[in-house]
Amino acid sequence: MKKTFILLVGLFLISVEGHSQLSQAQRDSINQLTQADHRLMMDRLGLESLRPGPSGNPQAPNAANTDESKVKLVNLPDPLVFEDGAPVKNVEDWKKRKQELFELFDREMYGRTPQNLPEVNWEIVWEKDSLIGETLTRYRKMKGLVDNSAFPEISVSIDFEYGVPKNVDKSVPLVLEFGWIWPAGMQRPTSPPGPSWQEQVLAEGWGFGVIIPTSYQADNGAGLRSGIIGLVNKGKPRKLEDWGTLKAWAWGASRALDFLATDSKINAQKVVIEGLSRYGKAALVTLAYDDRFSMGLIGSSGAGGAKLLKRVFGEQIENLASSGEYHWFTPNFIRYAGPMTQDDLPIDAHELIALCAPRPMFISVGSPTVEGQWIDGKGMFDAAVLAGPVYELFGKKPLPVREFPPLGTNLNSGDLAFRQHEGGHTVGPNWPFFIVWAERYLGK
Ligand code: GCU
């Protein structure tokens, strides 16, 4: 219990990532700008106040619900039914249904990615051969310079690095991660000992990539008038259906993929997107919206990611709509924290997962006693179950069971895979399970 609270405090500290170097005054200013932007969006939406979200501290009087008997699902939409009530009967129908779902997710939740986004010019900052684990690796540090000629006051660039096994003469698959920046000297606390995920994928003969989302879009509301979102809006506040940070992060991953596709060492048909927590949400959004990504490893994505938002368990829509997290979404989404509720949402996470069909997806979460219940592992599992029929439409295999499995069960027989590991807020212990499953698609 105590651990969960520590985790949440830790996450908060990390979410001001890199900001540990900032002075108190700078942090206060980020906070004030965030509050002001959140308030402005509420005013424009005609919202006076919002319902507060529950607390992630299990001891708090307003602790988030963790009692399964209190969960009810109201107005859960069926991905295989069109908005006019007609059934989706085949893959052709699904293509049209997908457009309806993209429209709803754009308008109500993640926002509209602008048309005509500026070009990104990639440059190699350095390239060297290094031994990573036991693999001699061609390691490149990249910078993606975003064309800002339309508004030179804001400059944006994408930090990205990747490595491929040096001594292979064919193109290789690559796993691309949305990477956290840990404040100087701080190690991710829950990482298991043993080889890093990069060492593991290299040993498999695959490449790895790490893109730094906060290099091109800050992880706070104050940053919405800069970064790629601010550049496109020429420094002005967002409009009510504008994209949020998750979609902006996804845009950056797509640009990295553009570059990877020009590297003859990479098999661009076999690029996996991976992320944890807020970056698990970003990875899922990336996979759903850019079908050039061939598969996903979605770590502890929780609310706003793979977890059913209509489930009142763990983190809630009110938390997502608060000033600390609203920037991940379109401003319109704030309405669901007052007067509307999760029951009014016309979409839910199972449909986001379904948008990734038929591409394989592995959903990962930690132990409820170590990671805590905030992430709601069962909410993500249930969403994956409900996305199953869409995978089946393509002749793909859904999860093999419908009942939430005991901790550690490796549900890897289908194209949708799920595993709840014994550790905390990390993908760590699930990497070897993911790799064995992914070999089926990527080869060794
Ligand atoms: C907070 C937030 C989650 C998010 C997590 C993280 O806990 O409420 O939605 O996933 O931070 O990104 O680590």
CSV table of C-alpha atoms and ligand atoms in Angstrom, one decimal:
chain,number,residue,atom,x,y,z
A,1,MET,CA,0.0,0.0,0.0
A,2,LYS,CA,2.7,2.4,1.1
A,3,LYS,CA,4.7,1.4,-2.0
A,4,THR,CA,1.9,2.5,-4.3
A,5,PHE,CA,1.9,5.9,-2.7
A,6,ILE,CA,5.7,6.2,-3.0
A,7,LEU,CA,5.3,5.1,-6.7
A,8,LEU,CA,2.8,7.8,-7.4
A,9,VAL,CA,4.9,10.5,-5.7
A,10,GLY,CA,7.9,9.1,-7.6
A,11,LEU,CA,6.0,9.4,-10.9
A,12,PHE,CA,5.1,12.9,-10.1
A,13,LEU,CA,8.7,13.8,-9.5
A,14,ILE,CA,9.7,12.1,-12.7
A,15,SER,CA,6.9,13.7,-14.6
A,16,VAL,CA,8.7,17.0,-14.0
A,17,GLU,CA,11.5,15.1,-15.7
A,18,GLY,CA,14.7,16.9,-16.3
A,19,HIS,CA,13.1,19.6,-14.2
A,20,SER,CA,15.0,18.5,-11.2
A,21,GLN,CA,17.6,20.8,-12.6
A,22,LEU,CA,15.1,23.6,-12.6
A,23,SER,CA,14.9,26.2,-9.9
A,24,GLN,CA,11.8,26.4,-7.7
A,25,ALA,CA,10.9,29.6,-9.4
A,26,GLN,CA,11.0,27.9,-12.8
A,27,ARG,CA,8.8,25.1,-11.6
A,28,ASP,CA,6.3,27.5,-10.1
A,29,SER,CA,6.1,29.3,-13.4
A,30,ILE,CA,5.4,26.0,-15.3
A,31,ASN,CA,2.7,25.3,-12.8
A,32,GLN,CA,1.1,28.7,-13.1
A,33,LEU,CA,1.1,28.6,-16.9
A,34,THR,CA,-0.4,25.1,-16.8
A,35,GLN,CA,-3.1,26.2,-14.5
A,36,ALA,CA,-3.9,29.2,-16.6
A,37,ASP,CA,-4.1,27.2,-19.8
A,38,HIS,CA,-6.3,24.6,-18.2
A,39,ARG,CA,-8.6,27.3,-16.9
A,40,LEU,CA,-8.7,29.0,-20.4
A,41,MET,CA,-9.7,25.7,-22.0
A,42,MET,CA,-12.4,25.2,-19.3
A,43,ASP,CA,-13.7,28.8,-20.0
A,44,ARG,CA,-13.8,28.1,-23.7
A,45,LEU,CA,-15.7,24.9,-23.1
A,46,GLY,CA,-18.1,26.8,-20.8
A,47,LEU,CA,-17.1,24.7,-17.8
A,48,GLU,CA,-17.1,26.3,-14.4
A,49,SER,CA,-15.8,23.5,-12.3
A,50,LEU,CA,-14.7,19.9,-12.7
A,51,ARG,CA,-15.2,16.9,-10.5
A,52,PRO,CA,-11.9,16.1,-8.8
A,53,GLY,CA,-10.4,12.7,-9.5
A,54,PRO,CA,-9.9,10.1,-6.8
A,55,SER,CA,-6.5,9.8,-5.0
A,56,GLY,CA,-3.8,7.3,-5.9
A,57,ASN,CA,-3.0,6.9,-2.2
A,58,PRO,CA,-4.9,3.9,-1.0
A,59,GLN,CA,-5.0,5.4,2.5
A,60,ALA,CA,-6.6,8.6,1.4
A,61,PRO,CA,-10.3,9.1,2.3
A,62,ASN,CA,-10.9,9.7,-1.4
A,63,ALA,CA,-8.8,6.7,-2.6
A,64,ALA,CA,-9.6,5.4,-6.1
A,65,ASN,CA,-11.9,2.4,-6.1
A,66,THR,CA,-10.2,-1.0,-6.0
A,67,ASP,CA,-13.3,-3.0,-5.2
A,68,GLU,CA,-14.3,-5.2,-8.2
A,69,SER,CA,-17.9,-5.6,-6.9
A,70,LYS,CA,-18.5,-1.8,-7.4
A,71,VAL,CA,-17.5,-1.8,-11.1
A,72,LYS,CA,-20.3,-1.5,-13.6
A,73,LEU,CA,-19.9,-0.8,-17.3
A,74,VAL,CA,-22.5,1.6,-18.7
A,75,ASN,CA,-22.9,2.3,-22.4
A,76,LEU,CA,-20.0,0.2,-23.6
A,77,PRO,CA,-19.9,0.6,-27.4
A,78,ASP,CA,-19.5,-2.4,-29.7
A,79,PRO,CA,-16.6,-1.9,-32.1
A,80,LEU,CA,-18.4,-4.1,-34.6
A,81,VAL,CA,-21.5,-1.9,-34.8
A,82,PHE,CA,-21.6,1.2,-36.9
A,83,GLU,CA,-22.9,4.4,-35.3
A,84,ASP,CA,-26.2,4.0,-37.1
A,85,GLY,CA,-26.7,0.5,-35.5
A,86,ALA,CA,-25.8,-1.5,-38.6
A,87,PRO,CA,-23.5,-4.5,-38.0
A,88,VAL,CA,-19.9,-4.6,-39.2
A,89,LYS,CA,-19.8,-7.9,-41.2
A,90,ASN,CA,-16.4,-8.1,-42.8
A,91,VAL,CA,-13.0,-6.5,-43.3
A,92,GLU,CA,-14.4,-4.1,-45.9
A,93,ASP,CA,-17.1,-2.9,-43.4
A,94,TRP,CA,-14.4,-2.6,-40.8
A,95,LYS,CA,-12.4,-0.1,-42.9
A,96,LYS,CA,-15.4,2.2,-42.9
A,97,ARG,CA,-16.1,1.6,-39.2
A,98,LYS,CA,-12.5,2.5,-38.5
A,99,GLN,CA,-13.0,5.9,-40.0
A,100,GLU,CA,-16.0,6.5,-37.6
A,101,LEU,CA,-13.8,5.4,-34.7
A,102,PHE,CA,-10.9,7.6,-35.7
A,103,GLU,CA,-13.3,10.6,-35.9
A,104,LEU,CA,-14.7,9.9,-32.4
A,105,PHE,CA,-11.3,9.4,-30.9
A,106,ASP,CA,-10.0,12.6,-32.6
A,107,ARG,CA,-12.9,14.7,-31.6
A,108,GLU,CA,-13.6,13.5,-28.1
A,109,MET,CA,-10.3,12.2,-26.8
A,110,TYR,CA,-6.9,12.5,-28.4
A,111,GLY,CA,-7.5,15.5,-30.8
A,112,ARG,CA,-7.0,16.1,-34.5
A,113,THR,CA,-3.5,15.8,-35.8
A,114,PRO,CA,-3.0,18.9,-38.0
A,115,GLN,CA,-2.8,18.5,-41.8
A,116,ASN,CA,0.4,19.7,-43.5
A,117,LEU,CA,2.8,19.3,-40.5
A,118,PRO,CA,6.3,20.6,-41.1
A,119,GLU,CA,9.0,18.5,-42.6
A,120,VAL,CA,11.6,16.9,-40.4
A,121,ASN,CA,15.2,16.8,-41.6
A,122,TRP,CA,17.2,14.1,-39.9
A,123,GLU,CA,20.9,14.4,-39.2
A,124,ILE,CA,23.3,12.0,-37.7
A,125,VAL,CA,24.9,13.7,-34.6
A,126,TRP,CA,27.4,10.8,-34.2
A,127,GLU,CA,27.8,7.2,-35.2
A,128,LYS,CA,30.1,4.7,-33.4
A,129,ASP,CA,30.5,1.0,-32.9
A,130,SER,CA,29.9,-0.1,-29.4
A,131,LEU,CA,29.6,-3.3,-27.6
A,132,ILE,CA,26.2,-3.4,-26.0
A,133,GLY,CA,25.9,-6.6,-24.0
A,134,GLU,CA,27.6,-9.1,-26.3
A,135,THR,CA,26.5,-7.5,-29.5
A,136,LEU,CA,28.8,-5.3,-31.5
A,137,THR,CA,26.4,-2.5,-32.4
A,138,ARG,CA,26.4,0.3,-34.9
A,139,TYR,CA,25.0,3.0,-32.7
A,140,ARG,CA,23.7,6.3,-34.0
A,141,LYS,CA,22.6,9.4,-32.2
A,142,MET,CA,20.2,11.4,-34.3
A,143,LYS,CA,18.5,14.8,-34.4
A,144,GLY,CA,15.4,15.6,-36.3
A,145,LEU,CA,15.2,19.2,-37.1
A,146,VAL,CA,11.7,20.4,-37.6
A,147,ASP,CA,11.2,23.0,-40.3
A,148,ASN,CA,10.1,26.2,-38.5
A,149,SER,CA,10.2,28.6,-41.4
A,150,ALA,CA,6.5,29.3,-40.9
A,151,PHE,CA,7.1,30.5,-37.3
A,152,PRO,CA,10.8,30.9,-36.5
A,153,GLU,CA,10.2,32.0,-32.9
A,154,ILE,CA,9.7,28.4,-32.0
A,155,SER,CA,12.3,25.8,-32.8
A,156,VAL,CA,11.7,22.1,-32.4
A,157,SER,CA,13.9,19.1,-32.7
A,158,ILE,CA,13.5,15.4,-32.0
A,159,ASP,CA,16.1,13.5,-30.0
A,160,PHE,CA,16.4,9.9,-31.2
A,161,GLU,CA,19.0,7.2,-31.0
A,162,TYR,CA,19.2,3.7,-32.4
A,163,GLY,CA,21.5,0.7,-32.7
A,164,VAL,CA,21.6,-2.3,-35.0
A,165,PRO,CA,23.8,-5.3,-34.8
A,166,LYS,CA,27.0,-4.4,-36.8
A,167,ASN,CA,27.8,-7.8,-38.4
A,168,VAL,CA,24.6,-8.6,-40.2
A,169,ASP,CA,24.1,-8.3,-43.9
A,170,LYS,CA,20.3,-8.3,-44.0
A,171,SER,CA,17.9,-5.7,-42.8
A,172,VAL,CA,16.7,-6.3,-39.2
A,173,PRO,CA,13.5,-5.6,-37.2
A,174,LEU,CA,13.7,-2.8,-34.7
A,175,VAL,CA,11.9,-2.1,-31.4
A,176,LEU,CA,11.3,1.6,-30.9
A,177,GLU,CA,10.8,2.9,-27.4
A,178,PHE,CA,9.4,6.1,-26.1
A,179,GLY,CA,12.2,6.8,-23.6
A,180,TRP,CA,12.0,8.4,-20.2
A,181,ILE,CA,14.7,10.9,-19.2
A,182,TRP,CA,15.7,10.2,-15.7
A,183,PRO,CA,17.0,13.1,-13.6
A,184,ALA,CA,20.8,13.0,-13.4
A,185,GLY,CA,22.0,10.1,-11.3
A,186,MET,CA,18.6,8.5,-10.9
A,187,GLN,CA,18.0,5.0,-12.0
A,188,ARG,CA,14.6,3.6,-12.8
A,189,PRO,CA,13.8,2.2,-9.4
A,190,THR,CA,12.0,-1.0,-10.4
A,191,SER,CA,14.2,-2.2,-13.2
A,192,PRO,CA,15.1,-5.9,-12.7
A,193,PRO,CA,18.8,-6.8,-12.6
A,194,GLY,CA,20.2,-8.5,-15.7
A,195,PRO,CA,20.6,-7.4,-19.3
A,196,SER,CA,18.8,-4.3,-20.4
A,197,TRP,CA,16.0,-4.5,-23.0
A,198,GLN,CA,18.4,-3.1,-25.6
A,199,GLU,CA,20.9,-5.9,-24.9
A,200,GLN,CA,18.1,-8.5,-25.1
A,201,VAL,CA,16.7,-7.4,-28.5
A,202,LEU,CA,20.2,-7.0,-29.9
A,203,ALA,CA,21.0,-10.5,-28.8
A,204,GLU,CA,18.0,-11.6,-30.8
A,205,GLY,CA,19.5,-10.0,-33.9
A,206,TRP,CA,17.1,-7.0,-33.8
A,207,GLY,CA,17.8,-3.3,-33.5
A,208,PHE,CA,16.6,-0.9,-30.8
A,209,GLY,CA,15.6,2.7,-30.9
A,210,VAL,CA,14.8,5.3,-28.2
A,211,ILE,CA,13.0,8.5,-29.0
A,212,ILE,CA,12.7,11.2,-26.4
A,213,PRO,CA,9.1,12.5,-26.5
A,214,THR,CA,9.8,15.5,-24.3
A,215,SER,CA,12.4,16.8,-26.7
A,216,TYR,CA,9.6,17.8,-29.1
A,217,GLN,CA,6.6,18.2,-26.9
A,218,ALA,CA,6.8,19.0,-23.2
A,219,ASP,CA,4.9,16.8,-20.7
A,220,ASN,CA,2.8,19.6,-19.2
A,221,GLY,CA,0.2,22.1,-20.1
A,222,ALA,CA,2.6,25.0,-20.0
A,223,GLY,CA,4.5,23.5,-22.9
A,224,LEU,CA,1.5,23.5,-25.2
A,225,ARG,CA,2.4,26.8,-26.8
A,226,SER,CA,5.8,25.5,-27.8
A,227,GLY,CA,7.0,22.2,-29.1
A,228,ILE,CA,5.4,20.8,-32.2
A,229,ILE,CA,1.9,21.7,-31.0
A,230,GLY,CA,3.0,25.3,-30.3
A,231,LEU,CA,4.9,25.6,-33.6
A,232,VAL,CA,1.9,24.5,-35.6
A,233,ASN,CA,-0.4,27.0,-33.7
A,234,LYS,CA,2.2,29.7,-34.0
A,235,GLY,CA,2.5,30.0,-30.2
A,236,LYS,CA,-1.3,30.4,-29.7
A,237,PRO,CA,-3.4,28.3,-27.3
A,238,ARG,CA,-5.0,25.1,-28.6
A,239,LYS,CA,-8.4,25.1,-30.2
A,240,LEU,CA,-11.0,22.8,-28.7
A,241,GLU,CA,-10.4,19.8,-31.0
A,242,ASP,CA,-6.7,20.3,-31.4
A,243,TRP,CA,-4.3,17.4,-30.8
A,244,GLY,CA,-2.9,16.6,-27.4
A,245,THR,CA,0.5,15.6,-26.3
A,246,LEU,CA,0.0,11.8,-26.8
A,247,LYS,CA,-0.7,12.4,-30.5
A,248,ALA,CA,2.2,14.8,-30.8
A,249,TRP,CA,4.4,12.2,-29.3
A,250,ALA,CA,3.0,9.6,-31.8
A,251,TRP,CA,3.8,12.1,-34.6
A,252,GLY,CA,7.5,12.1,-33.6
A,253,ALA,CA,7.6,8.3,-33.6
A,254,SER,CA,6.2,8.3,-37.1
A,255,ARG,CA,8.9,10.7,-38.2
A,256,ALA,CA,11.5,8.5,-36.7
A,257,LEU,CA,10.0,5.6,-38.6
A,258,ASP,CA,10.3,7.7,-41.8
A,259,PHE,CA,14.0,8.0,-41.2
A,260,LEU,CA,14.4,4.3,-40.3
A,261,ALA,CA,12.8,3.3,-43.6
A,262,THR,CA,15.7,5.1,-45.4
A,263,ASP,CA,18.3,2.9,-43.5
A,264,SER,CA,19.0,-0.2,-45.5
A,265,LYS,CA,20.0,-2.0,-42.2
A,266,ILE,CA,16.4,-1.7,-41.0
A,267,ASN,CA,13.4,-3.7,-42.1
A,268,ALA,CA,10.8,-1.0,-41.9
A,269,GLN,CA,8.0,-3.6,-42.2
A,270,LYS,CA,9.0,-4.9,-38.8
A,271,VAL,CA,9.2,-1.9,-36.5
A,272,VAL,CA,7.7,-2.4,-33.1
A,273,ILE,CA,6.5,0.5,-30.9
A,274,GLU,CA,6.9,0.2,-27.1
A,275,GLY,CA,6.4,2.4,-24.1
A,276,LEU,CA,5.5,2.4,-20.4
A,277,SER,CA,2.8,4.2,-18.6
A,278,ARG,CA,2.2,7.6,-20.2
A,279,TYR,CA,4.5,6.4,-23.0
A,280,GLY,CA,2.5,3.1,-23.0
A,281,LYS,CA,-0.5,5.3,-23.9
A,282,ALA,CA,1.6,7.1,-26.5
A,283,ALA,CA,2.7,3.7,-28.0
A,284,LEU,CA,-0.9,2.5,-28.2
A,285,VAL,CA,-2.0,5.7,-29.9
A,286,THR,CA,1.0,5.5,-32.3
A,287,LEU,CA,0.1,1.9,-33.3
A,288,ALA,CA,-3.6,2.7,-33.7
A,289,TYR,CA,-3.0,5.7,-35.9
A,290,ASP,CA,0.1,4.7,-38.0
A,291,ASP,CA,-0.3,1.3,-39.5
A,292,ARG,CA,3.3,1.2,-40.7
A,293,PHE,CA,4.2,0.1,-37.2
A,294,SER,CA,3.9,-3.6,-37.3
A,295,MET,CA,3.3,-4.4,-33.7
A,296,GLY,CA,3.2,-3.0,-30.2
A,297,LEU,CA,4.4,-3.7,-26.6
A,298,ILE,CA,2.1,-1.6,-24.5
A,299,GLY,CA,3.4,-1.3,-20.9
A,300,SER,CA,1.2,-0.3,-17.9
A,301,SER,CA,-0.7,2.2,-20.1
A,302,GLY,CA,-3.7,2.4,-17.8
A,303,ALA,CA,-6.3,5.2,-18.1
A,304,GLY,CA,-6.1,7.0,-21.4
A,305,GLY,CA,-4.3,3.9,-22.7
A,306,ALA,CA,-5.5,0.3,-22.8
A,307,LYS,CA,-7.7,0.4,-19.7
A,308,LEU,CA,-11.5,0.7,-20.1
A,309,LEU,CA,-12.3,4.2,-19.0
A,310,LYS,CA,-15.9,3.2,-18.2
A,311,ARG,CA,-14.6,1.0,-15.4
A,312,VAL,CA,-14.6,2.9,-12.2
A,313,PHE,CA,-11.5,1.3,-10.8
A,314,GLY,CA,-8.1,2.9,-10.3
A,315,GLU,CA,-7.3,6.0,-12.2
A,316,GLN,CA,-10.3,7.9,-13.6
A,317,ILE,CA,-11.3,10.2,-16.3
A,318,GLU,CA,-11.4,13.1,-13.8
A,319,ASN,CA,-7.6,12.5,-13.1
A,320,LEU,CA,-6.9,12.6,-16.9
A,321,ALA,CA,-8.9,15.8,-17.3
A,322,SER,CA,-7.2,17.6,-14.4
A,323,SER,CA,-4.5,20.2,-14.9
A,324,GLY,CA,-1.7,17.6,-14.4
A,325,GLU,CA,-2.8,15.4,-17.3
A,326,TYR,CA,-5.3,17.2,-19.6
A,327,HIS,CA,-2.5,18.1,-22.0
A,328,TRP,CA,-2.2,14.5,-23.1
A,329,PHE,CA,-5.7,14.9,-24.7
A,330,THR,CA,-7.7,17.3,-26.8
A,331,PRO,CA,-9.3,20.1,-24.8
A,332,ASN,CA,-12.8,18.7,-25.6
A,333,PHE,CA,-12.0,15.7,-23.4
A,334,ILE,CA,-12.1,17.8,-20.3
A,335,ARG,CA,-15.9,17.9,-20.6
A,336,TYR,CA,-16.0,14.3,-19.4
A,337,ALA,CA,-15.0,15.5,-15.9
A,338,GLY,CA,-18.1,17.7,-15.7
A,339,PRO,CA,-20.9,17.8,-16.5
A,340,MET,CA,-20.5,14.6,-18.5
A,341,THR,CA,-19.0,11.4,-17.1
A,342,GLN,CA,-17.2,8.3,-18.4
A,343,ASP,CA,-20.7,6.9,-19.2
A,344,ASP,CA,-21.2,9.5,-21.9
A,345,LEU,CA,-18.0,8.6,-23.8
A,346,PRO,CA,-19.0,7.3,-27.2
A,347,ILE,CA,-15.8,5.2,-27.4
A,348,ASP,CA,-13.6,3.2,-25.1
A,349,ALA,CA,-10.1,1.6,-24.9
A,350,HIS,CA,-11.2,-1.7,-26.5
A,351,GLU,CA,-11.9,0.2,-29.7
A,352,LEU,CA,-8.5,1.8,-29.6
A,353,ILE,CA,-6.9,-1.7,-29.3
A,354,ALA,CA,-9.3,-2.8,-32.1
A,355,LEU,CA,-7.9,0.0,-34.4
A,356,CYS,CA,-4.6,-1.8,-34.2
A,357,ALA,CA,-6.0,-5.0,-35.7
A,358,PRO,CA,-4.8,-7.2,-37.3
A,359,ARG,CA,-1.3,-6.2,-36.0
A,360,PRO,CA,0.0,-8.1,-33.0
A,361,MET,CA,-0.1,-6.4,-29.6
A,362,PHE,CA,1.4,-7.5,-26.2
A,363,ILE,CA,-0.2,-5.8,-23.2
A,364,SER,CA,2.0,-5.7,-20.1
A,365,VAL,CA,1.3,-4.7,-16.5
A,366,GLY,CA,2.9,-5.2,-13.1
A,367,SER,CA,1.6,-6.8,-9.9
A,368,PRO,CA,-1.3,-5.1,-8.1
A,369,THR,CA,0.6,-5.4,-4.8
A,370,VAL,CA,3.8,-3.9,-6.1
A,371,GLU,CA,2.8,-1.6,-8.9
A,372,GLY,CA,-0.5,-0.8,-7.3
A,373,GLN,CA,-4.1,-0.8,-8.7
A,374,TRP,CA,-4.0,2.7,-10.2
A,375,ILE,CA,-3.1,1.2,-13.6
A,376,ASP,CA,-6.0,-1.3,-13.5
A,377,GLY,CA,-4.6,-4.5,-15.1
A,378,LYS,CA,-8.0,-6.1,-15.3
A,379,GLY,CA,-9.3,-3.0,-17.1
A,380,MET,CA,-6.7,-3.5,-19.8
A,381,PHE,CA,-7.2,-7.2,-20.0
A,382,ASP,CA,-11.0,-6.7,-20.4
A,383,ALA,CA,-10.4,-4.2,-23.1
A,384,ALA,CA,-8.2,-6.6,-25.0
A,385,VAL,CA,-10.9,-9.3,-24.6
A,386,LEU,CA,-13.5,-7.0,-26.1
A,387,ALA,CA,-11.1,-6.1,-29.0
A,388,GLY,CA,-10.8,-9.8,-29.8
A,389,PRO,CA,-13.8,-10.1,-32.3
A,390,VAL,CA,-12.1,-7.4,-34.5
A,391,TYR,CA,-8.9,-9.4,-34.6
A,392,GLU,CA,-11.0,-12.5,-35.4
A,393,LEU,CA,-12.6,-10.7,-38.3
A,394,PHE,CA,-9.1,-10.7,-39.9
A,395,GLY,CA,-8.6,-14.4,-39.0
A,396,LYS,CA,-6.3,-13.5,-36.2
A,397,LYS,CA,-6.3,-15.0,-32.7
A,398,PRO,CA,-7.7,-13.1,-29.7
A,399,LEU,CA,-6.7,-13.7,-26.1
A,400,PRO,CA,-7.3,-17.4,-25.3
A,401,VAL,CA,-9.4,-16.7,-22.2
A,402,ARG,CA,-12.0,-14.2,-21.1
A,403,GLU,CA,-11.4,-14.5,-17.3
A,404,PHE,CA,-8.7,-12.4,-15.8
A,405,PRO,CA,-5.8,-14.8,-15.2
A,406,PRO,CA,-3.6,-15.3,-12.1
A,407,LEU,CA,-0.5,-13.2,-11.8
A,408,GLY,CA,2.3,-14.4,-14.1
A,409,THR,CA,0.1,-16.3,-16.6
A,410,ASN,CA,1.6,-15.9,-20.0
A,411,LEU,CA,-1.2,-15.5,-22.4
A,412,ASN,CA,0.9,-15.7,-25.6
A,413,SER,CA,-0.9,-18.1,-27.9
A,414,GLY,CA,-2.7,-15.4,-29.8
A,415,ASP,CA,-2.1,-12.2,-31.8
A,416,LEU,CA,-3.3,-10.3,-28.7
A,417,ALA,CA,-1.0,-11.3,-25.8
A,418,PHE,CA,-1.3,-10.3,-22.1
A,419,ARG,CA,0.9,-10.8,-19.1
A,420,GLN,CA,0.8,-9.4,-15.6
A,421,HIS,CA,4.3,-9.7,-14.1
A,422,GLU,CA,5.5,-9.9,-10.5
A,423,GLY,CA,7.3,-6.6,-10.5
A,424,GLY,CA,6.3,-2.9,-10.3
A,425,HIS,CA,5.8,0.0,-12.7
A,426,THR,CA,8.1,-1.3,-15.5
A,427,VAL,CA,8.0,-3.5,-18.5
A,428,GLY,CA,11.2,-5.2,-17.2
A,429,PRO,CA,10.2,-8.7,-16.2
A,430,ASN,CA,8.0,-9.0,-19.3
A,431,TRP,CA,10.7,-8.4,-21.9
A,432,PRO,CA,11.8,-12.0,-22.2
A,433,PHE,CA,8.2,-13.1,-22.6
A,434,PHE,CA,7.5,-10.4,-25.2
A,435,ILE,CA,10.6,-11.4,-27.2
A,436,VAL,CA,9.7,-15.1,-27.3
A,437,TRP,CA,6.2,-14.2,-28.5
A,438,ALA,CA,7.5,-11.6,-31.0
A,439,GLU,CA,9.9,-14.0,-32.6
A,440,ARG,CA,6.9,-15.5,-34.3
A,441,TYR,CA,6.4,-12.4,-36.3
A,442,LEU,CA,9.9,-10.9,-36.4
A,443,GLY,CA,12.1,-14.0,-36.8
A,444,LYS,CA,15.3,-14.5,-34.8
B,1,GCU,C1,0.6,8.9,-13.3
B,1,GCU,C2,-0.7,9.0,-14.2
B,1,GCU,C3,-0.8,7.8,-15.1
B,1,GCU,C4,0.5,7.6,-15.9
B,1,GCU,C5,1.7,7.6,-14.9
B,1,GCU,C6,3.0,7.5,-15.6
B,1,GCU,O1,0.4,7.9,-12.4
B,1,GCU,O2,-1.8,9.1,-13.3
B,1,GCU,O3,-1.9,8.0,-16.0
B,1,GCU,O4,0.4,6.5,-16.7
B,1,GCU,O5,1.7,8.7,-14.1
B,1,GCU,O6,3.1,8.0,-16.7
B,1,GCU,O7,4.0,6.9,-15.0
